[in-house]
CSV table of C-alpha atoms and ligand atoms in Angstrom, one decimal:
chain,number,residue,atom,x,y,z
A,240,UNK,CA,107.2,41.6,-17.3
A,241,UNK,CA,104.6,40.5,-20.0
A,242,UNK,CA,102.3,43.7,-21.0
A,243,UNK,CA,99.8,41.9,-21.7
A,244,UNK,CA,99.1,40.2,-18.5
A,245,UNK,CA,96.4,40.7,-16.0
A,246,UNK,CA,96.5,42.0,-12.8
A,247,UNK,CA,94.5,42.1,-9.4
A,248,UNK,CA,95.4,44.4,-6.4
A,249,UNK,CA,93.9,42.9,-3.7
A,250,UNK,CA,93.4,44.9,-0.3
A,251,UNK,CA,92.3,43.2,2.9
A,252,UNK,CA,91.7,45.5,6.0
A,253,UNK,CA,89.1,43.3,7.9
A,254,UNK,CA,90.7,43.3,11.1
A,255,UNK,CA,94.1,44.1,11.8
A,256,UNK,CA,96.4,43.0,9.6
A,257,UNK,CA,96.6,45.8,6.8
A,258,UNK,CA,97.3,44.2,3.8
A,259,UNK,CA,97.8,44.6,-0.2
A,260,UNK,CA,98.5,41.7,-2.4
A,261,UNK,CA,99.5,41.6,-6.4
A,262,UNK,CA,97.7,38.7,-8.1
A,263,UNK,CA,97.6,37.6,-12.1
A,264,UNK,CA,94.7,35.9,-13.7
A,265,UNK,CA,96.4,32.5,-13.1
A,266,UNK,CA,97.4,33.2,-9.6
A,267,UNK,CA,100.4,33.8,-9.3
A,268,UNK,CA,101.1,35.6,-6.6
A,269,UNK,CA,103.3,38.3,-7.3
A,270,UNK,CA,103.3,40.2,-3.7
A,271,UNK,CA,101.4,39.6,-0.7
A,272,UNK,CA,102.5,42.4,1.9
A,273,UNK,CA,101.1,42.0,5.4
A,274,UNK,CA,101.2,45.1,7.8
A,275,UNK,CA,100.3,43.3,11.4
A,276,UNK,CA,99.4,45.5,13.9
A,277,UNK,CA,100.2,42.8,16.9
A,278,UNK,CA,102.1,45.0,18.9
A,279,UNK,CA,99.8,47.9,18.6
A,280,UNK,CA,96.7,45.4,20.4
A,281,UNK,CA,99.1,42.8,22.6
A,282,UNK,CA,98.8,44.7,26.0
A,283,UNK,CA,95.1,44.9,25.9
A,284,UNK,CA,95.0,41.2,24.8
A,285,UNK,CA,92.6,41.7,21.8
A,286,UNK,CA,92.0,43.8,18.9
A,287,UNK,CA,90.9,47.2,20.0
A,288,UNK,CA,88.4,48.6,17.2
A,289,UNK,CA,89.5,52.1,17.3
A,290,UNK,CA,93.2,51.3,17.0
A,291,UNK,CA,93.1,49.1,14.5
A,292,UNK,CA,91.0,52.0,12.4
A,293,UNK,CA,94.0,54.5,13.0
A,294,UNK,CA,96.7,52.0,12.0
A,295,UNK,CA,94.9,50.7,9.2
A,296,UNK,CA,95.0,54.5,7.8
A,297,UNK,CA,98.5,55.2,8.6
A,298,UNK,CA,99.2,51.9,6.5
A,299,UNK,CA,97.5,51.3,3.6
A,300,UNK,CA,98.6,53.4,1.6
A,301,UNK,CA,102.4,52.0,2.3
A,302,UNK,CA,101.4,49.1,1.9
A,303,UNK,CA,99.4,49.2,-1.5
A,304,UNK,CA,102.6,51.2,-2.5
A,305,UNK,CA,105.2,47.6,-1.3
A,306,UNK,CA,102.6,45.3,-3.0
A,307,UNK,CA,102.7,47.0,-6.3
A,308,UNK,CA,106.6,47.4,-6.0
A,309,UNK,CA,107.2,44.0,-4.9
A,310,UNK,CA,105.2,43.1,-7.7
A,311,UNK,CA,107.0,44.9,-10.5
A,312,UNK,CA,103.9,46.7,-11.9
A,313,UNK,CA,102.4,50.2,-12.1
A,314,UNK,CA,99.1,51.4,-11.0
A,315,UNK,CA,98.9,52.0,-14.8
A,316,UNK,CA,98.9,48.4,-15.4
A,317,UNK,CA,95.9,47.2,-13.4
A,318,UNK,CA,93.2,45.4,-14.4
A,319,UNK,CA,91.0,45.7,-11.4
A,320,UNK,CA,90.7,46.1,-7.9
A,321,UNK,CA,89.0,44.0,-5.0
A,322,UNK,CA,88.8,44.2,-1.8
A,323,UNK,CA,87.4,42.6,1.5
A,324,UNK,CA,84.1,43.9,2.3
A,325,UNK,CA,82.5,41.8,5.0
A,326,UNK,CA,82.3,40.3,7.4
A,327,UNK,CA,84.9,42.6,9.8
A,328,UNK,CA,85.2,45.7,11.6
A,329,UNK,CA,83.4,48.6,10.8
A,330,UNK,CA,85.9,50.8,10.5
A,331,UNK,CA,88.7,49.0,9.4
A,332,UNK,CA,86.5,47.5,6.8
A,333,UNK,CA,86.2,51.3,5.6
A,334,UNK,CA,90.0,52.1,5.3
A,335,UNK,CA,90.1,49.2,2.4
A,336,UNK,CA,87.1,49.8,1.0
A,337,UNK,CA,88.1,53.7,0.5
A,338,UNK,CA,90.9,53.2,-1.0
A,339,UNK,CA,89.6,50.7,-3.4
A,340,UNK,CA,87.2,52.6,-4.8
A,341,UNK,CA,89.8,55.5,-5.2
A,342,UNK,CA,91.2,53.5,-7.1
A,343,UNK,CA,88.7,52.5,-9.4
A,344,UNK,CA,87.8,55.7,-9.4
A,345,UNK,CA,90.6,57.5,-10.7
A,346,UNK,CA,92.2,54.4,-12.7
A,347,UNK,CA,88.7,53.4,-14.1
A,348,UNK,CA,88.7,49.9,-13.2
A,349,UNK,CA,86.4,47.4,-11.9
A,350,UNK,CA,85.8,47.4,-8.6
A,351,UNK,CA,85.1,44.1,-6.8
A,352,UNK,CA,83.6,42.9,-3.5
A,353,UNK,CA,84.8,39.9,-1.7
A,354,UNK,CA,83.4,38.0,1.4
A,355,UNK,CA,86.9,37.2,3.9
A,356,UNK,CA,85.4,34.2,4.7
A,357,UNK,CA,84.9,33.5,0.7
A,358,UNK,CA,88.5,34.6,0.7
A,359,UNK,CA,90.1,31.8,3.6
A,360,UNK,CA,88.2,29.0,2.0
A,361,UNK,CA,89.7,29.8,-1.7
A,362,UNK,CA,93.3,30.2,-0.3
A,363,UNK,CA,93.1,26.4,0.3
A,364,UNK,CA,92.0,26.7,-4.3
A,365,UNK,CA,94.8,28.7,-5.3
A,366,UNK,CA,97.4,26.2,-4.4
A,367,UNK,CA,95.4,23.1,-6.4
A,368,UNK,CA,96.5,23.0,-10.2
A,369,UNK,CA,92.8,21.6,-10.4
A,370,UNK,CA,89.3,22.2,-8.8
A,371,UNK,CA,89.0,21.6,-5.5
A,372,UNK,CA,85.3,22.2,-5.0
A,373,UNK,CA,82.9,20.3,-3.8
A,374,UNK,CA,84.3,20.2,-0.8
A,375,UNK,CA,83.7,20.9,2.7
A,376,UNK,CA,85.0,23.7,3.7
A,377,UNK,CA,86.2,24.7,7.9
A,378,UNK,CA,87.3,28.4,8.2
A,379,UNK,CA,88.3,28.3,11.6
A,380,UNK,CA,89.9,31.6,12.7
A,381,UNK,CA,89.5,34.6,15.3
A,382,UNK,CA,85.8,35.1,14.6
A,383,UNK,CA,84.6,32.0,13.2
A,384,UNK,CA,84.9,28.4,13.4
A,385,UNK,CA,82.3,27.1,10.3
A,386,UNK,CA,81.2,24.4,8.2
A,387,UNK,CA,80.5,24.9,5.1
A,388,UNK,CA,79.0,22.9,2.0
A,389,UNK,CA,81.2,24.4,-0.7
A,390,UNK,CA,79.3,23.1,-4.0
A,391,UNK,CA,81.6,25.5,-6.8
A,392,UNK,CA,84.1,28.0,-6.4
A,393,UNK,CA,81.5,31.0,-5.5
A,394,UNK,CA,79.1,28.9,-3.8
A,395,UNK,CA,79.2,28.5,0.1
A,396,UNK,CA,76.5,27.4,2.3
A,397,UNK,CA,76.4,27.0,6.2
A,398,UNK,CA,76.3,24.2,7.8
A,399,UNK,CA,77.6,24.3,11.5
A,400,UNK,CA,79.3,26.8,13.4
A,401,UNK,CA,80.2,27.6,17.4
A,402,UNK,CA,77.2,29.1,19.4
A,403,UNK,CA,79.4,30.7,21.1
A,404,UNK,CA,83.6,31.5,21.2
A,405,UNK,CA,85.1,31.0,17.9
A,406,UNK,CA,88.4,29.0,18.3
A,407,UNK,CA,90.9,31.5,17.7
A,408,UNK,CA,89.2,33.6,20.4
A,409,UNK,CA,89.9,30.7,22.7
A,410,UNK,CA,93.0,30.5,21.8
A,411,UNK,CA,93.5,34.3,22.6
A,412,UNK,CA,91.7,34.0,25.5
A,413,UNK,CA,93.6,30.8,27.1
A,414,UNK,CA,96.8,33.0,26.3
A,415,UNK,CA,95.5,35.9,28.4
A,416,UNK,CA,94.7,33.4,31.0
A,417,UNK,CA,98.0,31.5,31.4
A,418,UNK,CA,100.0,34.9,31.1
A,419,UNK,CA,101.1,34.0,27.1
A,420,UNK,CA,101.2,37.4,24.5
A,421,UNK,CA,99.1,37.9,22.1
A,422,UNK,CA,98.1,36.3,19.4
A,423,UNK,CA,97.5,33.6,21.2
A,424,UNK,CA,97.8,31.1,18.7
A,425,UNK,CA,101.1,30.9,18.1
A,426,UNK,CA,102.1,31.5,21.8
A,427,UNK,CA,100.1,28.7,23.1
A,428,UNK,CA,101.3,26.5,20.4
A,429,UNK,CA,104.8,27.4,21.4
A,430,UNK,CA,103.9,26.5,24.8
A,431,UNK,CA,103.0,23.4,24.0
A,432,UNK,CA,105.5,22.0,23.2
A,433,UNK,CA,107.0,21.2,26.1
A,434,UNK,CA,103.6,20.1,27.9
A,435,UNK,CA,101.7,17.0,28.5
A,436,UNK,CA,98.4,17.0,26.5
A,437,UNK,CA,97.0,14.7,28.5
A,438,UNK,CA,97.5,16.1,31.4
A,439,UNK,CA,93.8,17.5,31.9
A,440,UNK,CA,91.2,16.3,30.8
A,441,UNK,CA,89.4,19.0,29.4
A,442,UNK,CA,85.6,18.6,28.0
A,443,UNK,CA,85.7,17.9,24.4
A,444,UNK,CA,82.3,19.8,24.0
A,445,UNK,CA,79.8,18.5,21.0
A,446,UNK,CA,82.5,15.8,20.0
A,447,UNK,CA,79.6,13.4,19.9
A,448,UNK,CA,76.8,15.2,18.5
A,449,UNK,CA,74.7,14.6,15.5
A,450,UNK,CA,75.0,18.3,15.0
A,451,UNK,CA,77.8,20.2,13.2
A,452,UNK,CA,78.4,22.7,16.1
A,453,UNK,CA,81.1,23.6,18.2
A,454,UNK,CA,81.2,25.2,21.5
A,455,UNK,CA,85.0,26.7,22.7
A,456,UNK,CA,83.5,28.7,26.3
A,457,UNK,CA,83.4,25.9,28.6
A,458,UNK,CA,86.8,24.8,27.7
A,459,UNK,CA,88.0,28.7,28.5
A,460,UNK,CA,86.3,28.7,31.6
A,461,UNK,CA,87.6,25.3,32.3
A,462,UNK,CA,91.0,25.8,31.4
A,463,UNK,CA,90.0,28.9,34.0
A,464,UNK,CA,89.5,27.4,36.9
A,465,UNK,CA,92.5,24.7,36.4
A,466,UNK,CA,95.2,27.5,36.1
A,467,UNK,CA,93.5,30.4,38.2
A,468,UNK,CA,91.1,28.4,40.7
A,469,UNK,CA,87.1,28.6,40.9
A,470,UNK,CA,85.5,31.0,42.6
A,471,UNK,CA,83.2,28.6,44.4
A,472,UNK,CA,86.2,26.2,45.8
A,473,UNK,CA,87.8,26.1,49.0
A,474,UNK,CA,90.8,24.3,47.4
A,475,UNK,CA,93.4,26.4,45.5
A,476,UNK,CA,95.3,25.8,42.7
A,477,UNK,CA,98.9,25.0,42.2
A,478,UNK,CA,101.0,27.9,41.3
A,479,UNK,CA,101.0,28.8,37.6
A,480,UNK,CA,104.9,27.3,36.7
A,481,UNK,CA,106.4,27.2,33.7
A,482,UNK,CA,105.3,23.4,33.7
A,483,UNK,CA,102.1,23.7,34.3
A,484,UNK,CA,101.5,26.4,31.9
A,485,UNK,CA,102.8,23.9,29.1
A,486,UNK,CA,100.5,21.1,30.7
A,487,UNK,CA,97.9,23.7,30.6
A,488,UNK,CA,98.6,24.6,26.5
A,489,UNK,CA,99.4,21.5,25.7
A,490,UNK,CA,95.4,19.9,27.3
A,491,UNK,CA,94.1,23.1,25.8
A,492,UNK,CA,95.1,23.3,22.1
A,493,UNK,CA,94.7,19.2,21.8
A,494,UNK,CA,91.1,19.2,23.0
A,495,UNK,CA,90.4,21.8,20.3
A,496,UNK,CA,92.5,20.1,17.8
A,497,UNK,CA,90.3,16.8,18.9
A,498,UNK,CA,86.9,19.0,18.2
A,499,UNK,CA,87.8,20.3,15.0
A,500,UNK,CA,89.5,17.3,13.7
A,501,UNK,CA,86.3,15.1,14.8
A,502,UNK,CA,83.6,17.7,13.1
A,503,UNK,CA,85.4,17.4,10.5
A,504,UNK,CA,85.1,14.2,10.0
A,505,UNK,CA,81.4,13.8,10.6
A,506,UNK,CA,80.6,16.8,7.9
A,507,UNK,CA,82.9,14.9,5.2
A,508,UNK,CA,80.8,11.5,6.0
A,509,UNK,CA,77.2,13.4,6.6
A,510,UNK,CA,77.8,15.3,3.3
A,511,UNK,CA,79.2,11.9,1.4
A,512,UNK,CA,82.0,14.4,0.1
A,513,UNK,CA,85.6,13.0,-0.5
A,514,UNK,CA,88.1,17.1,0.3
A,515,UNK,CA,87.9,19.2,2.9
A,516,UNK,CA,89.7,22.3,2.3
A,517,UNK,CA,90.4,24.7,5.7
A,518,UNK,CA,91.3,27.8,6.2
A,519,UNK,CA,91.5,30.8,8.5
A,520,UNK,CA,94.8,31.4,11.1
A,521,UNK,CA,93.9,28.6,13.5
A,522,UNK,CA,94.5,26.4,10.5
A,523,UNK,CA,98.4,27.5,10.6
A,524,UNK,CA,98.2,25.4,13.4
A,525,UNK,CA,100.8,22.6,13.7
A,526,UNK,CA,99.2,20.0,15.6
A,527,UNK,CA,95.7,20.5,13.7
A,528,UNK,CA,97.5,20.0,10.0
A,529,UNK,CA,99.3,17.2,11.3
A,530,UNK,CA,96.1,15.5,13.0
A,531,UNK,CA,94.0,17.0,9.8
A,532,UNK,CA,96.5,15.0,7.5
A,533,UNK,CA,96.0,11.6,9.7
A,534,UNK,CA,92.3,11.9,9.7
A,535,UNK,CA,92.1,12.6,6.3
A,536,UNK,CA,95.1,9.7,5.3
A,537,UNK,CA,93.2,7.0,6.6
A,538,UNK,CA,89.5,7.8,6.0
A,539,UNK,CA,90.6,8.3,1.8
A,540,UNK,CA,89.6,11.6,1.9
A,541,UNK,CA,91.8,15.0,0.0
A,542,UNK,CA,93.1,17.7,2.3
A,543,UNK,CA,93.7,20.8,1.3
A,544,UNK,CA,94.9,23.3,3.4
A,545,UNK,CA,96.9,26.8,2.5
A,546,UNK,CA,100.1,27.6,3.6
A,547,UNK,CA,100.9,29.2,6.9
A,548,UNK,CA,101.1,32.4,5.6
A,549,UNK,CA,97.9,32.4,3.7
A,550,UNK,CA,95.7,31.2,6.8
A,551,UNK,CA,96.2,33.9,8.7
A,552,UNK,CA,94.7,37.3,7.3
A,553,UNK,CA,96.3,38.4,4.0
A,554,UNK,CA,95.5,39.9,0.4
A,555,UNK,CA,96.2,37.5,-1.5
A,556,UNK,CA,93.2,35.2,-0.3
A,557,UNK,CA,90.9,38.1,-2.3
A,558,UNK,CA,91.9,36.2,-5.8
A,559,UNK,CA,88.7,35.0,-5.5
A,560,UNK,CA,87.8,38.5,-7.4
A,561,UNK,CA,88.8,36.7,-10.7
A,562,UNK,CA,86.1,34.8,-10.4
A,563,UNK,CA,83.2,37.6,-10.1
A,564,UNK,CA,84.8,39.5,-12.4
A,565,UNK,CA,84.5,36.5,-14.7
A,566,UNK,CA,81.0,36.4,-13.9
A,567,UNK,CA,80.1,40.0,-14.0
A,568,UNK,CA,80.1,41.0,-10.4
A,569,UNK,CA,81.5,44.4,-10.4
A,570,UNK,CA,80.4,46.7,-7.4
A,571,UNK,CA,79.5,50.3,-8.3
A,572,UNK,CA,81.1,53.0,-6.2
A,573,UNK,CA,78.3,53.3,-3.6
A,574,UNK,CA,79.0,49.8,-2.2
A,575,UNK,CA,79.4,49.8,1.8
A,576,UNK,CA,80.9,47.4,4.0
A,577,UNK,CA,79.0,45.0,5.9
A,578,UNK,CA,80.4,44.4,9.2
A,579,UNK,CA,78.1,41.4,10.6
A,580,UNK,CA,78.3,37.6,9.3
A,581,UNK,CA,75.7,37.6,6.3
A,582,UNK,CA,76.4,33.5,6.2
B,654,LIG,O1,92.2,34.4,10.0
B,654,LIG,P1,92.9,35.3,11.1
B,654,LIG,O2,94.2,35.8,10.8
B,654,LIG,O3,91.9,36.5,11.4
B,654,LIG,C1,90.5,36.4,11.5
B,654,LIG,O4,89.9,36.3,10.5
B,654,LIG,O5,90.1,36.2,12.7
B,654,LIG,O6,92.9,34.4,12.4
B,654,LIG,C2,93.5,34.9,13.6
B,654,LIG,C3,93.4,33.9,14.7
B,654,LIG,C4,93.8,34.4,16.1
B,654,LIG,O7,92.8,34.1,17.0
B,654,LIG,C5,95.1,33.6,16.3
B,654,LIG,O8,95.3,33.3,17.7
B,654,LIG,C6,94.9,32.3,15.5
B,654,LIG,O9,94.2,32.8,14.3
B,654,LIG,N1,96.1,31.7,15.1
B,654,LIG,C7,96.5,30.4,15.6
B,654,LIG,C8,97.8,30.2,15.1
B,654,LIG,N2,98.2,31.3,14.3
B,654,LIG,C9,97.1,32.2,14.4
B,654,LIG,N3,95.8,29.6,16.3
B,654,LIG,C10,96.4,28.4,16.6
B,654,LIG,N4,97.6,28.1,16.2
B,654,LIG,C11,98.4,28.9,15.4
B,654,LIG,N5,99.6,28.6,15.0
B,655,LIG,ZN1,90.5,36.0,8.7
């Protein structure tokens, strides 16, 4: 290993994936461990707050422990230390951030603050050998599903986002609702497979709108009523077969894919920008890289999209620390976390 390289331990504990990631200055990544806590939330069909603030204790310190071994390095050899500071859970947000500044603390490095959602958009950067931005950017994951106007690497502006379910939650909903496990990305993708996507016609909500918004509830309670019946009809439905269910996942994820796919589209041409980079775990989905790489094929536009493993919640993705520490943008040791969406 070269001693004079740089290093970055990244931690990410926004949610529930506990994670630690080893990253140089040209990012490479050296280790990107991933504790998931999946079978610690599956039964209640959602991340439970509380849990995920036990496990994440229990783990990180394991965790940062596997990253820095994977890696090769000691915590001697660090150059800094970031880690995922907003937008999350309260109290998993804390786990990460304590042991980040610990630390810094102790090994007197810099200690950096980075936005998750900062983090998903520059996973689709760290695979480009040159700069991606402008672009417009779609994180689309279990909490958000949002435009933005990405004008440089630290700059990210709004532009459209759900007013109501984000489209991973749909996806963990549907999967509830059709008796799939949890996450229920994967599940309902799996599902899929077999099904007929045109079996119902679900509504493709805001397809058509001049606005850059999305809206997932309808389609839940749609998808609802088709597989569970409506309250308010004499008529039942069908029992819930295997069949069915796949009809069901199948309609489901290609109206979503159909939404996203279409925004998409309008933001690249409203905006007048040529890449779209995405990001976030709905963006491991098959269907939507594949209908993402059409779109994008015959409209002339770049896609850039991260691997799999580095949609879904990981350390890695908090590379972007590089960059603020470039710029300056160390945090002092009374930095908090801050839970809600700031943008
Ligand atoms: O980015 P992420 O790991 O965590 C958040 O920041 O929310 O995203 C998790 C979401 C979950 O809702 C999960 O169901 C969804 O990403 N997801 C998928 C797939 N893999 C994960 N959705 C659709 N297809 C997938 N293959
Ligand atoms: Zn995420």
């Amino acid at each position: 290993m070269n001693q004079s390289e740089e290093y970055l331990l990244a931690i990410e504990s926004s949610c529930d994936e506990t994670a630690a990631a080893v990253i140089t200055r040209d990012m490479r990544i050296l280790s990107n461990v991933v504790s998931s806590q999946t079978r610690l939330h599956e039964k209640f069909g959602g991340v439970v707050p509380e849990i995920a603030s036990r496990a994440h204790l229990e783990r990180i310190l394991p965790v940062i422990d596997d990253a820095l071994k994977q890696a090769q390095i000691t915590l001697d050899q660090l150059t800094a230390v970031a880690v995922a500071t907003e937008p999350g859970l309260v109290g998993s947000l804390l786990i990460g951030l304590t042991a980040a500044k610990t630390l810094a603390l102790t090994l007197e490095i810099p200690l950096i603050a980075v936005n998750h959602i900062e983090g998903h958009l520059f996973a689709c950067q760290m695979q480009e050998d040159h700069p991606l931005f402008p672009a417009i950017g779609l994180v689309v994951s279990g909490g958000h599903t949002n435009l933005y106007h990405c004008s440089e690497t630290l700059q990210f502006d709004l532009i459209g986002a759900t007013i109501d379910d984000a489209a991973g939650e749909a996806f963990d909903k549907v999967a509830k609702i059709l008796g799939l496990t949890y996450p229920g990305g994967p599940s309902i993708q799996k599902a899929a497979v077999q099904g007929n996507p045109k079996a119902f016609p679900f509504p493709r909500t805001f397809i058509k709108d001049p606005e850059l918004r999305f809206s997932f509830s309808g389609l839940k309670t749609a998808v609802l009523y088709e597989a569970l019946g409506n309250p308010g009809a004499k008529k039942q439905p069908p029992p819930l077969t295997e069949d069915r269910i796949a009809d069901l996942a199948a309609s489901f994820q290609a109206t979503v894919v159909d939404v996203l796919v279409a925004k998409c589209h309008q933001a690249l041409t409203q905006y007048d920008y040529s890449t779209l980079c995405v990001g976030g775990g709905v963006a491991a989905n098959a269907l939507l890289r594949e209908r993402l790489e059409a779109m994008t094929t015959q409209s002339g536009f770049h896609l850039s999209i991260a691997p799999p493993d580095l949609c879904t919640d990981n350390a890695a993705m908090a590379a972007i620390a590089w960059h603020h520490l470039d710029q300056g943008r160390i945090a002092s040791l009374d930095l908090d976390v801050k839970p809600g969406l700031v943008r």
